[in-house]
Coordinates of C-alpha atoms in Angstrom, one line a residue:
X1 CA 131.3 173.2 38.9
X2 CA 126.9 173.7 37.7
X3 CA 124.9 172.8 40.2
X4 CA 122.7 170.2 38.3
X5 CA 118.5 169.9 39.5
X6 CA 115.8 167.9 38.3
X7 CA 112.0 168.2 37.8
X8 CA 109.2 166.4 38.5
X9 CA 105.8 167.4 38.3
X10 CA 102.2 165.6 39.2
X11 CA 98.8 167.5 38.6
X12 CA 96.2 165.6 41.0
X13 CA 92.7 166.2 40.8
X14 CA 90.7 167.3 44.2
X15 CA 87.0 168.2 43.0
X16 CA 84.8 166.0 45.4
X17 CA 82.1 163.9 44.3
X18 CA 80.3 164.6 47.1
X19 CA 78.5 167.3 48.4
X20 CA 80.1 169.8 50.6
X21 CA 79.9 173.8 51.6
X22 CA 82.3 176.1 50.7
X23 CA 84.0 178.2 53.3
X24 CA 83.6 180.7 54.3
X25 CA 80.7 181.3 54.0
X26 CA 78.2 183.0 52.2
X27 CA 74.3 184.2 52.3
X28 CA 74.9 183.2 48.7
X29 CA 75.6 179.6 49.5
X30 CA 73.1 178.1 51.7
X31 CA 73.6 174.8 51.0
X32 CA 76.4 172.8 50.2
X33 CA 77.8 172.2 46.9
X34 CA 77.1 169.8 44.9
X35 CA 77.7 170.8 40.9
X36 CA 81.7 171.8 39.5
X37 CA 82.1 174.7 37.7
X38 CA 86.0 174.2 37.5
X39 CA 87.5 171.7 38.6
X40 CA 89.9 171.9 41.8
X41 CA 93.2 170.8 41.8
X42 CA 96.8 170.3 43.2
X43 CA 100.0 170.9 41.1
X44 CA 102.9 169.3 42.8
X45 CA 106.9 170.8 41.6
X46 CA 109.7 167.8 43.8
X47 CA 113.1 169.8 43.0
X48 CA 115.8 167.4 43.8
X49 CA 119.8 168.4 43.8
X50 CA 122.1 165.6 44.4
X51 CA 125.3 166.8 46.1
X52 CA 129.4 165.4 45.3
X53 CA 128.8 162.7 47.5
X54 CA 125.9 161.2 45.7
X55 CA 122.7 162.3 48.6
X56 CA 120.0 163.9 47.6
X57 CA 118.6 167.0 49.0
X58 CA 114.8 168.2 47.3
X59 CA 112.4 171.1 47.8
X60 CA 109.0 170.5 47.6
X61 CA 105.9 173.0 45.7
X62 CA 102.5 172.2 46.4
X63 CA 99.6 174.9 44.9
X64 CA 96.3 173.4 46.1
X65 CA 93.2 175.1 44.4
X66 CA 91.7 175.5 48.3
X67 CA 91.3 178.6 50.8
X68 CA 94.9 177.4 52.3
X69 CA 96.4 174.1 54.4
X70 CA 94.5 174.9 57.7
X71 CA 97.5 174.3 61.0
X72 CA 96.9 171.1 62.2
X73 CA 97.0 168.9 58.6
X74 CA 100.4 170.7 58.2
X75 CA 103.0 168.8 60.6
X76 CA 100.9 165.5 59.9
X77 CA 101.6 166.1 56.3
X78 CA 105.6 167.3 56.5
X79 CA 106.0 164.4 59.0
X80 CA 104.5 161.7 56.5
X81 CA 106.8 163.1 53.2
X82 CA 109.8 163.1 55.6
X83 CA 109.2 159.4 56.4
X84 CA 108.4 157.9 53.2
X85 CA 111.4 160.2 51.2
X86 CA 113.4 162.5 53.9
X87 CA 112.4 165.4 52.6
X88 CA 112.4 167.8 55.9
X89 CA 109.7 170.0 56.9
X90 CA 111.4 173.6 55.7
X91 CA 111.9 171.7 52.2
X92 CA 108.2 171.4 51.7
X93 CA 105.9 174.5 50.7
X94 CA 102.5 174.3 51.3
X95 CA 99.9 176.7 49.5
X96 CA 96.3 177.1 48.9
X97 CA 95.2 179.7 46.0
X98 CA 93.1 181.1 47.9
X99 CA 89.9 180.6 45.7
X100 CA 86.6 181.2 48.0
X101 CA 85.4 178.1 46.1
X102 CA 86.7 175.1 47.8
X103 CA 85.1 172.8 50.3
X104 CA 87.3 173.7 54.0
X105 CA 90.5 171.4 54.8
X106 CA 90.5 171.2 57.7
X107 CA 88.3 172.8 61.4
X108 CA 90.0 176.6 61.7
X109 CA 89.4 175.5 65.7
X110 CA 91.7 172.8 65.7
X111 CA 91.7 168.8 64.6
X112 CA 88.7 168.1 67.3
X113 CA 86.7 170.2 65.5
X114 CA 87.4 168.6 61.5
X115 CA 85.0 165.8 62.3
X116 CA 83.0 167.2 58.9
X117 CA 86.0 168.0 56.7
X118 CA 86.9 164.6 57.0
X119 CA 86.6 163.4 54.0
X120 CA 87.8 166.3 52.1
X121 CA 91.1 166.2 54.2
X122 CA 91.2 162.5 53.3
X123 CA 90.7 163.8 49.3
X124 CA 93.2 166.3 49.7
X125 CA 95.6 164.8 51.3
X126 CA 95.3 161.7 49.8
X127 CA 96.5 163.9 46.4
X128 CA 98.9 165.7 47.9
X129 CA 101.2 162.1 48.7
X130 CA 100.0 160.3 45.3
X131 CA 101.0 163.4 43.7
X132 CA 104.7 163.9 44.9
X133 CA 105.1 160.1 44.6
X134 CA 104.1 160.7 41.3
X135 CA 106.7 164.0 40.9
X136 CA 109.5 161.5 42.2
X137 CA 109.2 159.4 39.0
X138 CA 109.3 161.9 36.7
X139 CA 112.3 163.7 38.0
X140 CA 114.4 164.6 34.7
X141 CA 117.4 167.6 34.4
X142 CA 115.5 171.2 33.7
X143 CA 117.0 174.7 33.2
X144 CA 115.4 177.5 34.6
X145 CA 114.8 181.3 33.7
X146 CA 112.7 184.0 34.9
X147 CA 110.9 187.1 33.5
X148 CA 107.4 189.3 34.1
X149 CA 104.6 191.6 33.1
X150 CA 102.0 192.9 34.4
X151 CA 98.2 192.3 34.9
X152 CA 95.7 195.4 36.1
X153 CA 92.7 193.1 37.3
X154 CA 92.9 193.7 40.8
X155 CA 91.8 197.1 42.8
X156 CA 93.0 198.1 46.6
X157 CA 89.7 197.4 48.7
X158 CA 89.4 199.4 51.6
X159 CA 87.9 203.0 50.9
X160 CA 87.7 205.8 53.0
X161 CA 84.1 206.9 53.4
X162 CA 82.9 209.2 55.9
X163 CA 85.3 208.7 58.2
X164 CA 85.7 205.2 58.0
X165 CA 86.8 202.0 56.1
X166 CA 84.8 200.1 53.7
X167 CA 85.2 197.4 51.9
X168 CA 84.9 198.8 48.0
X169 CA 87.4 199.6 44.9
X170 CA 89.9 202.0 46.0
X171 CA 92.6 204.5 44.3
X172 CA 94.1 205.5 47.5
X173 CA 96.0 201.7 48.2
X174 CA 98.4 200.1 46.7
X175 CA 98.6 197.5 45.1
X176 CA 101.0 194.9 43.0
X177 CA 99.7 194.0 39.5
X178 CA 103.5 192.4 38.5
X179 CA 103.3 189.0 36.9
X180 CA 106.6 186.3 37.5
X181 CA 106.5 184.1 35.7
X182 CA 109.0 180.8 35.9
X183 CA 109.9 178.4 33.4
X184 CA 111.5 175.1 33.9
X185 CA 112.6 173.4 30.5
X186 CA 113.8 170.2 29.9
X187 CA 116.7 169.7 28.0
X188 CA 114.7 168.6 24.6
X189 CA 113.6 172.9 25.2
X190 CA 110.3 171.7 26.1
X191 CA 108.5 173.3 29.2
X192 CA 107.6 170.8 32.1
X193 CA 106.9 173.3 34.6
X194 CA 106.0 177.1 35.2
X195 CA 105.5 179.3 38.3
X196 CA 103.0 181.9 37.4
X197 CA 103.3 184.3 40.5
X198 CA 100.3 187.6 41.1
X199 CA 98.9 188.7 43.9
X200 CA 95.3 188.4 43.8
X201 CA 92.7 187.4 46.4
X202 CA 90.8 184.6 44.3
X203 CA 87.0 186.3 45.0
X204 CA 85.3 186.8 41.3
X205 CA 82.6 185.1 42.6
X206 CA 80.8 183.3 45.2
X207 CA 78.3 180.8 43.7
X208 CA 77.2 177.9 45.8
X209 CA 79.7 175.6 43.0
X210 CA 83.6 174.0 42.4
X211 CA 85.2 176.3 41.4
X212 CA 89.1 177.3 40.7
X213 CA 88.6 181.0 40.2
X214 CA 90.7 182.7 37.6
X215 CA 93.9 181.0 38.8
X216 CA 91.8 178.1 37.9
X217 CA 91.6 179.4 34.4
X218 CA 95.2 180.8 34.0
X219 CA 97.2 177.6 34.6
X220 CA 94.5 175.8 32.3
X221 CA 96.0 178.3 29.7
X222 CA 99.3 178.2 30.2
X223 CA 100.0 174.1 30.1
X224 CA 97.3 174.1 27.1
X225 CA 99.5 176.8 25.3
X226 CA 102.9 174.5 26.4
X227 CA 102.0 171.7 26.1
X228 CA 103.4 168.5 25.7
X229 CA 102.5 167.9 29.8
X230 CA 103.1 171.2 31.2
X231 CA 102.0 171.6 34.2
X232 CA 101.8 175.4 36.0
X233 CA 101.7 176.2 39.2
X234 CA 99.5 179.2 40.4
X235 CA 101.6 181.5 43.6
X236 CA 99.0 183.4 45.4
X237 CA 101.0 186.6 46.8
X238 CA 100.5 188.9 49.2
X239 CA 96.8 189.7 49.0
X240 CA 95.6 190.6 51.6
X241 CA 93.7 193.6 50.6
X242 CA 93.3 193.0 47.0
X243 CA 90.1 191.9 45.0
X244 CA 88.8 191.6 41.2
X245 CA 87.7 194.7 39.4
X246 CA 84.6 193.2 39.8
X247 CA 82.8 196.6 40.2
X248 CA 78.8 198.2 39.2
X249 CA 78.5 201.6 40.6
X250 CA 81.5 202.1 42.2
X251 CA 81.6 199.1 44.2
X252 CA 82.1 195.7 44.4
X253 CA 79.7 193.0 43.3
X254 CA 79.9 189.2 43.2
X255 CA 80.8 187.9 39.9
X256 CA 80.0 184.8 37.6
X257 CA 81.8 182.6 36.1
X258 CA 82.0 184.4 32.2
X259 CA 84.2 187.1 35.1
X260 CA 86.0 184.4 36.6
X261 CA 86.4 183.5 32.7
X262 CA 88.0 186.8 31.7
X263 CA 90.3 187.6 34.7
X264 CA 91.6 183.6 34.3
X265 CA 92.2 185.1 30.7
X266 CA 93.7 187.8 30.9
X267 CA 96.8 187.1 33.8
X268 CA 97.2 183.7 31.1
X269 CA 97.7 186.0 28.7
X270 CA 100.3 188.1 30.9
X271 CA 101.8 185.1 31.3
X272 CA 102.5 183.5 27.4
X273 CA 103.0 187.1 26.9
X274 CA 106.6 186.5 29.3
X275 CA 106.9 183.5 28.4
X276 CA 106.9 184.4 24.7
X277 CA 109.6 187.0 25.2
X278 CA 113.5 186.6 26.0
X279 CA 113.6 185.5 29.7
X280 CA 116.4 185.7 32.0
X281 CA 118.4 182.5 32.9
X282 CA 118.6 181.2 36.1
X283 CA 121.2 179.8 37.3
X284 CA 120.3 176.4 40.3
X285 CA 122.6 176.9 43.7
X286 CA 122.9 174.6 46.9
X287 CA 119.1 174.9 48.2
X288 CA 118.8 176.8 51.0
X289 CA 115.9 176.7 54.0
X290 CA 115.1 178.7 56.6
X291 CA 112.3 179.5 59.1
X292 CA 111.5 182.3 61.3
X293 CA 108.9 183.2 63.9
X294 CA 107.2 186.0 65.0
X295 CA 105.3 187.2 67.9
X296 CA 102.5 189.1 66.9
X297 CA 100.6 190.6 70.3
X298 CA 97.3 191.2 70.4
X299 CA 96.4 194.9 71.3
X300 CA 93.6 193.4 74.4
X301 CA 92.2 190.6 76.0
X302 CA 88.8 190.6 77.0
X303 CA 88.1 189.2 80.5
X304 CA 85.9 186.6 81.5
X305 CA 83.5 189.0 82.6
X306 CA 83.4 191.2 79.6
X307 CA 82.9 188.1 77.4
X308 CA 79.3 187.0 80.0
X309 CA 78.5 190.4 78.9
X310 CA 78.1 190.1 75.5
X311 CA 76.9 186.3 75.6
X312 CA 73.3 186.5 74.8
X313 CA 72.8 189.4 72.5
X314 CA 72.6 188.8 68.3
X315 CA 75.1 191.0 67.0
X316 CA 78.6 190.4 66.0
X317 CA 79.3 191.3 69.6
X318 CA 77.6 188.6 70.8
X319 CA 79.1 185.5 68.2
X320 CA 82.3 186.8 68.9
X321 CA 82.0 186.4 73.3
X322 CA 80.3 183.2 72.2
X323 CA 83.3 182.3 70.6
X324 CA 85.9 183.1 72.8
X325 CA 84.2 181.7 75.7
X326 CA 83.4 177.8 74.1
X327 CA 87.4 178.5 73.1
X328 CA 89.2 180.0 76.1
X329 CA 92.2 178.7 74.3
X330 CA 92.0 181.3 71.7
X331 CA 91.7 184.4 74.1
X332 CA 95.6 184.8 74.3
X333 CA 98.5 187.8 74.9
X334 CA 100.2 186.9 70.3
X335 CA 100.1 185.2 67.8
X336 CA 102.4 183.4 65.9
X337 CA 103.2 184.5 62.2
X338 CA 105.1 181.4 60.7
X339 CA 108.0 182.6 57.6
X340 CA 109.7 180.4 55.5
X341 CA 112.5 180.7 53.0
X342 CA 112.9 178.6 50.7
X343 CA 116.5 179.3 47.9
X344 CA 116.2 177.4 44.6
X345 CA 118.4 179.6 42.9
X346 CA 120.6 182.5 42.4
X347 CA 117.3 185.5 41.4
X348 CA 114.9 182.6 42.7
X349 CA 113.7 182.4 46.6
X350 CA 109.7 182.5 48.0
X351 CA 109.3 183.8 50.7
X352 CA 106.4 182.1 52.4
X353 CA 103.7 183.3 55.0
X354 CA 101.5 181.3 57.3
X355 CA 99.4 184.4 56.8
X356 CA 96.4 186.9 54.6
X357 CA 99.2 189.4 54.2
X358 CA 98.2 192.6 52.7
X359 CA 100.1 194.5 49.1
X360 CA 102.3 196.0 51.5
X361 CA 104.3 193.2 52.8
X362 CA 104.7 191.7 49.2
X363 CA 105.5 194.9 47.6
X364 CA 108.2 195.5 51.0
X365 CA 109.8 192.1 50.0
X366 CA 110.1 192.7 46.3
X367 CA 111.4 196.2 47.0
X368 CA 114.6 195.0 49.4
X369 CA 115.3 192.2 47.6
X370 CA 115.3 193.8 43.5
X371 CA 113.2 191.2 43.0
X372 CA 115.1 187.8 43.4
X373 CA 112.4 186.8 46.4
X374 CA 109.3 185.8 45.8
X375 CA 106.4 186.8 48.5
X376 CA 104.2 184.1 49.3
X377 CA 100.6 184.6 51.3
X378 CA 98.4 181.0 52.2
X379 CA 101.6 179.4 53.0
X380 CA 101.9 176.3 55.8
X381 CA 99.1 176.9 57.8
X382 CA 97.0 180.0 58.2
X383 CA 96.7 182.6 61.1
X384 CA 94.4 185.8 60.1
X385 CA 95.0 189.0 58.4
X386 CA 98.4 190.8 58.6
X387 CA 97.7 194.4 58.0
X388 CA 100.1 197.5 58.4
X389 CA 100.4 199.8 61.3
X390 CA 98.4 202.6 58.9
X391 CA 95.4 199.2 58.2
X392 CA 94.9 198.6 62.2
X393 CA 95.3 202.5 63.2
X394 CA 92.4 203.0 60.6
X395 CA 89.8 200.4 61.3
X396 CA 88.1 198.5 58.4
X397 CA 87.7 194.3 57.1
X398 CA 91.1 193.4 57.6
X399 CA 92.3 194.8 60.5
X400 CA 89.0 195.1 63.0
X401 CA 86.5 193.3 61.7
X402 CA 88.3 190.3 60.3
X403 CA 89.8 189.7 63.9
X404 CA 86.4 189.9 66.1
X405 CA 84.5 187.1 63.4
X406 CA 87.1 184.6 63.5
X407 CA 87.4 184.7 67.4
X408 CA 90.6 187.0 68.1
X409 CA 91.0 188.4 71.8
X410 CA 91.4 191.8 69.6
X411 CA 93.0 193.4 66.5
X412 CA 97.0 193.2 66.4
X413 CA 98.7 196.0 67.7
X414 CA 100.5 198.3 65.1
X415 CA 103.9 196.8 66.2
X416 CA 103.4 194.0 64.0
X417 CA 104.1 196.0 60.8
X418 CA 107.9 196.6 62.5
X419 CA 108.6 192.9 63.7
X420 CA 107.5 191.5 60.5
X421 CA 110.0 193.7 58.3
X422 CA 112.8 193.2 60.5
X423 CA 112.4 189.4 60.4
X424 CA 112.0 189.0 56.8
X425 CA 114.8 190.8 56.4
X426 CA 117.1 188.6 58.9
X427 CA 115.4 186.1 57.5
X428 CA 116.5 186.1 54.3
X429 CA 120.0 188.2 54.5
X430 CA 121.7 186.0 57.5
X431 CA 124.3 184.0 56.6

């Protein structure tokens, strides 16, 4: 018997009507943003399957134009969704598109420090809950299909110069140009929803204004082309070391809305080309949800004496020391990477990581599972960059600087790559 799945969707505006500081901080953003260049949205897709006994089973995918959902807000949102509709936490995927032109949805140091971010937290979470409610009200049967194309504006951002790794465009590392599109059609043939999966940092611009960046341009163009109130969700892949090729004289520069629009149009064109060709039908199956945690050990932990020796310095080491002295709970031997697995159809599953995984992890996932599992970063919370073993030995922003600037004890141990890949295999292939 074919599995019948119903889908409900919603698109909620989360653009602040109040000044808000954009994150991460940047010298081009000295003040709180008040201008809106491109509106921010939270897009919601709720899937419902009924068992032979009539029991409802749900899966929820939420893509929001934020940098990511912070750890301390995930449990609260999942609890509210469970209490209201009985949706288990592992069936809920909360992802930020990772635009760097949105307010921070909470403090990276935990709930105690959420005070300055409260207005946007309340706006975002109210929109998410209302979006799920609206989606529940328009559930209807759908069929699914998938296809893939290519988009080429993303570039590797780690370049070796004079023995060091600098953030500059490079042809030496991997990128993932594949654009995967999932279409959900209503019984009348019209598209109800589309997923557009791609891997690239939305860091085209550092203008001091709210912007959904190129994912927003792409999804809005796809929605306009599909018509009939179709909702398009951008699903961010593993892009920790990939960014748009806003390049001049061999270096990245901060682009404007002109470049944002250009890249968004390129991605939309690639997605629409896939939608216009013959796509492969997908067969829904009983939903599957699994999750695991991987221990990511740090290379070392500083002693209190070491931190005290640096704390009065005006450089990066001083800032690092002060963070760890003020937040001793961060000086730990390891962190946990959370990986979730959600399977909706034969040929459609999501591997959702809460870290900022580099491209190699996404390419590995696609390779070993023949493209049937879509790798996603920035899901259900956030740790930090997840580099490869080779990158941790090379140094550079993603595998050295970012750890100290975010107040970690040290970079991760290179053993994490093997541990993560083994965990991915075990999680997906687990019977």
